[in-house]
PDB file of C-alpha atoms in Angstrom:
ATOM      1  CA  MET A   1      13.812  15.239 -42.257  1.00  0.00           C
ATOM      2  CA  THR A   2      12.973  12.516 -39.818  1.00  0.00           C
ATOM      3  CA  ASP A   3      11.376  12.925 -36.441  1.00  0.00           C
ATOM      4  CA  ASP A   4      13.564  11.474 -33.663  1.00  0.00           C
ATOM      5  CA  LYS A   5      10.680  11.135 -31.227  1.00  0.00           C
ATOM      6  CA  PRO A   6       8.982   7.736 -31.063  1.00  0.00           C
ATOM      7  CA  SER A   7       5.382   7.759 -32.155  1.00  0.00           C
ATOM      8  CA  ILE A   8       2.720   6.945 -29.596  1.00  0.00           C
ATOM      9  CA  ASP A   9      -0.061   4.802 -30.983  1.00  0.00           C
ATOM     10  CA  GLY A  10      -2.481   5.113 -28.067  1.00  0.00           C
ATOM     11  CA  PRO A  11      -4.309   8.121 -26.689  1.00  0.00           C
ATOM     12  CA  GLU A  12      -2.443  10.619 -24.533  1.00  0.00           C
ATOM     13  CA  TYR A  13      -2.564   9.860 -20.811  1.00  0.00           C
ATOM     14  CA  ILE A  14      -4.388  12.483 -18.800  1.00  0.00           C
ATOM     15  CA  PRO A  15      -4.207  11.864 -15.045  1.00  0.00           C
ATOM     16  CA  ASP A  16      -7.413  11.945 -13.063  1.00  0.00           C
ATOM     17  CA  PRO A  17      -6.914  14.174  -9.987  1.00  0.00           C
ATOM     18  CA  GLU A  18      -9.351  12.141  -7.886  1.00  0.00           C
ATOM     19  CA  LYS A  19      -7.600   8.852  -8.638  1.00  0.00           C
ATOM     20  CA  GLU A  20      -4.199  10.457  -7.992  1.00  0.00           C
ATOM     21  CA  LYS A  21      -5.484  11.689  -4.630  1.00  0.00           C
ATOM     22  CA  GLN A  22      -6.700   8.173  -3.739  1.00  0.00           C
ATOM     23  CA  ALA A  23      -3.372   6.635  -4.755  1.00  0.00           C
ATOM     24  CA  ARG A  24      -1.456   9.125  -2.601  1.00  0.00           C
ATOM     25  CA  ALA A  25      -3.711   8.342   0.367  1.00  0.00           C
ATOM     26  CA  VAL A  26      -3.150   4.601  -0.043  1.00  0.00           C
ATOM     27  CA  HIS A  27       0.609   5.134  -0.363  1.00  0.00           C
ATOM     28  CA  MET A  28       0.683   7.263   2.792  1.00  0.00           C
ATOM     29  CA  THR A  29      -1.398   4.704   4.703  1.00  0.00           C
ATOM     30  CA  VAL A  30       0.876   1.834   3.672  1.00  0.00           C
ATOM     31  CA  SER A  31       3.973   3.832   4.604  1.00  0.00           C
ATOM     32  CA  ILE A  32       2.579   4.648   8.055  1.00  0.00           C
ATOM     33  CA  LEU A  33       1.558   1.004   8.598  1.00  0.00           C
ATOM     34  CA  ARG A  34       5.053  -0.192   7.767  1.00  0.00           C
ATOM     35  CA  LEU A  35       6.682   2.400  10.010  1.00  0.00           C
ATOM     36  CA  LEU A  36       4.424   1.492  12.928  1.00  0.00           C
ATOM     37  CA  GLY A  37       5.130  -2.193  12.281  1.00  0.00           C
ATOM     38  CA  VAL A  38       8.870  -1.553  12.608  1.00  0.00           C
ATOM     39  CA  VAL A  39       8.272   0.361  15.856  1.00  0.00           C
ATOM     40  CA  ILE A  40       6.230  -2.559  17.225  1.00  0.00           C
ATOM     41  CA  VAL A  41       8.994  -5.012  16.268  1.00  0.00           C
ATOM     42  CA  MET A  42      11.578  -2.845  18.045  1.00  0.00           C
ATOM     43  CA  LEU A  43       9.381  -2.656  21.142  1.00  0.00           C
ATOM     44  CA  GLY A  44       8.943  -6.442  21.055  1.00  0.00           C
ATOM     45  CA  ILE A  45      12.689  -6.951  20.810  1.00  0.00           C
ATOM     46  CA  ALA A  46      13.249  -4.637  23.781  1.00  0.00           C
ATOM     47  CA  ILE A  47      10.696  -6.570  25.826  1.00  0.00           C
ATOM     48  CA  SER A  48      12.183  -9.926  24.739  1.00  0.00           C
ATOM     49  CA  LEU A  49      15.636  -8.818  25.872  1.00  0.00           C
ATOM     50  CA  GLU A  50      14.121  -7.820  29.248  1.00  0.00           C
ATOM     51  CA  LYS A  51      14.941  -4.136  28.800  1.00  0.00           C
ATOM     52  CA  LEU A  52      11.433  -3.288  30.041  1.00  0.00           C
ATOM     53  CA  PRO A  53      11.308  -5.204  33.369  1.00  0.00           C
ATOM     54  CA  PRO A  54       7.614  -5.186  34.325  1.00  0.00           C
ATOM     55  CA  VAL A  55       6.520  -6.728  30.986  1.00  0.00           C
ATOM     56  CA  PRO A  56       6.758 -10.540  30.570  1.00  0.00           C
ATOM     57  CA  VAL A  57       9.064 -11.868  27.837  1.00  0.00           C
ATOM     58  CA  PRO A  58       6.344 -13.806  25.916  1.00  0.00           C
ATOM     59  CA  ALA A  59       4.533 -10.503  25.322  1.00  0.00           C
ATOM     60  CA  GLY A  60       7.652  -9.338  23.463  1.00  0.00           C
ATOM     61  CA  TYR A  61       7.541 -12.341  21.169  1.00  0.00           C
ATOM     62  CA  VAL A  62       3.882 -11.693  20.428  1.00  0.00           C
ATOM     63  CA  LEU A  63       4.644  -8.046  19.613  1.00  0.00           C
ATOM     64  CA  ILE A  64       7.443  -9.116  17.269  1.00  0.00           C
ATOM     65  CA  LEU A  65       5.038 -11.373  15.355  1.00  0.00           C
ATOM     66  CA  ILE A  66       2.365  -8.659  15.202  1.00  0.00           C
ATOM     67  CA  GLY A  67       4.920  -6.110  14.003  1.00  0.00           C
ATOM     68  CA  LEU A  68       6.250  -8.412  11.285  1.00  0.00           C
ATOM     69  CA  PHE A  69       2.703  -9.129  10.101  1.00  0.00           C
ATOM     70  CA  GLN A  70       1.947  -5.411  10.038  1.00  0.00           C
ATOM     71  CA  THR A  71       5.172  -4.624   8.194  1.00  0.00           C
ATOM     72  CA  TRP A  72       5.037  -7.308   5.490  1.00  0.00           C
ATOM     73  CA  VAL A  73       1.604  -8.888   5.094  1.00  0.00           C
ATOM     74  CA  LEU A  74      -0.891  -6.118   5.816  1.00  0.00           C
ATOM     75  CA  PRO A  75       0.512  -3.571   3.305  1.00  0.00           C
ATOM     76  CA  LEU A  76       0.545  -6.163   0.504  1.00  0.00           C
ATOM     77  CA  TRP A  77      -3.035  -7.136   1.285  1.00  0.00           C
ATOM     78  CA  MET A  78      -4.112  -3.467   1.252  1.00  0.00           C
ATOM     79  CA  LEU A  79      -2.380  -2.755  -2.057  1.00  0.00           C
ATOM     80  CA  ARG A  80      -3.865  -5.835  -3.735  1.00  0.00           C
ATOM     81  CA  ARG A  81      -7.308  -4.865  -2.515  1.00  0.00           C
ATOM     82  CA  TYR A  82      -6.852  -1.310  -3.800  1.00  0.00           C
ATOM     83  CA  VAL A  83      -5.691  -2.542  -7.223  1.00  0.00           C
ATOM     84  CA  LYS A  84      -8.637  -4.956  -7.496  1.00  0.00           C
ATOM     85  CA  VAL A  85     -11.081  -2.135  -6.761  1.00  0.00           C
ATOM     86  CA  ARG A  86      -9.374   0.142  -9.296  1.00  0.00           C
ATOM     87  CA  VAL A  87      -9.449  -2.541 -12.009  1.00  0.00           C
ATOM     88  CA  ALA A  88     -13.141  -3.193 -11.311  1.00  0.00           C
ATOM     89  CA  GLU A  89     -13.918   0.536 -11.498  1.00  0.00           C
ATOM     90  CA  GLU A  90     -12.102   0.887 -14.818  1.00  0.00           C
ATOM     91  CA  ALA A  91     -13.930  -2.135 -16.229  1.00  0.00           C
ATOM     92  CA  LEU A  92     -17.258  -0.601 -15.224  1.00  0.00           C
ATOM     93  CA  GLU A  93     -16.287   2.710 -16.814  1.00  0.00           C
ATOM     94  CA  LYS A  94     -15.365   0.965 -20.080  1.00  0.00           C
ATOM     95  CA  GLU A  95     -18.595  -1.025 -20.016  1.00  0.00           C
ATOM     96  CA  ASN A  96     -20.668   2.096 -19.434  1.00  0.00           C
ATOM     97  CA  ALA A  97     -18.847   3.939 -22.208  1.00  0.00           C
ATOM     98  CA  ALA A  98     -19.465   1.048 -24.610  1.00  0.00           C
ATOM     99  CA  ASN A  99     -23.180   0.963 -23.754  1.00  0.00           C
ATOM    100  CA  GLU A 100     -23.695   4.683 -24.390  1.00  0.00           C
TER     101      GLU A 100
END
């Protein structure tokens, strides 16, 4: 009789609740940043089209740029920073385990 399940050569993955909690927090933060960025872009477009009369049109263009930055650049920067910290933490944990 053969076993149809593929064999796993490495150790079984056991999730760390603290790291899962941190990852969820980062995901929620990035999602909120992107949503607020879209809202800022929409507000900038409304101002640029002179739908909000007391606000000057150049302010709308500035808001559009800020919103696009917040929607595309800032979340990527945050995620890269988070991954770098996580990789550094795991390297320290492996180093400490090897020294013990």
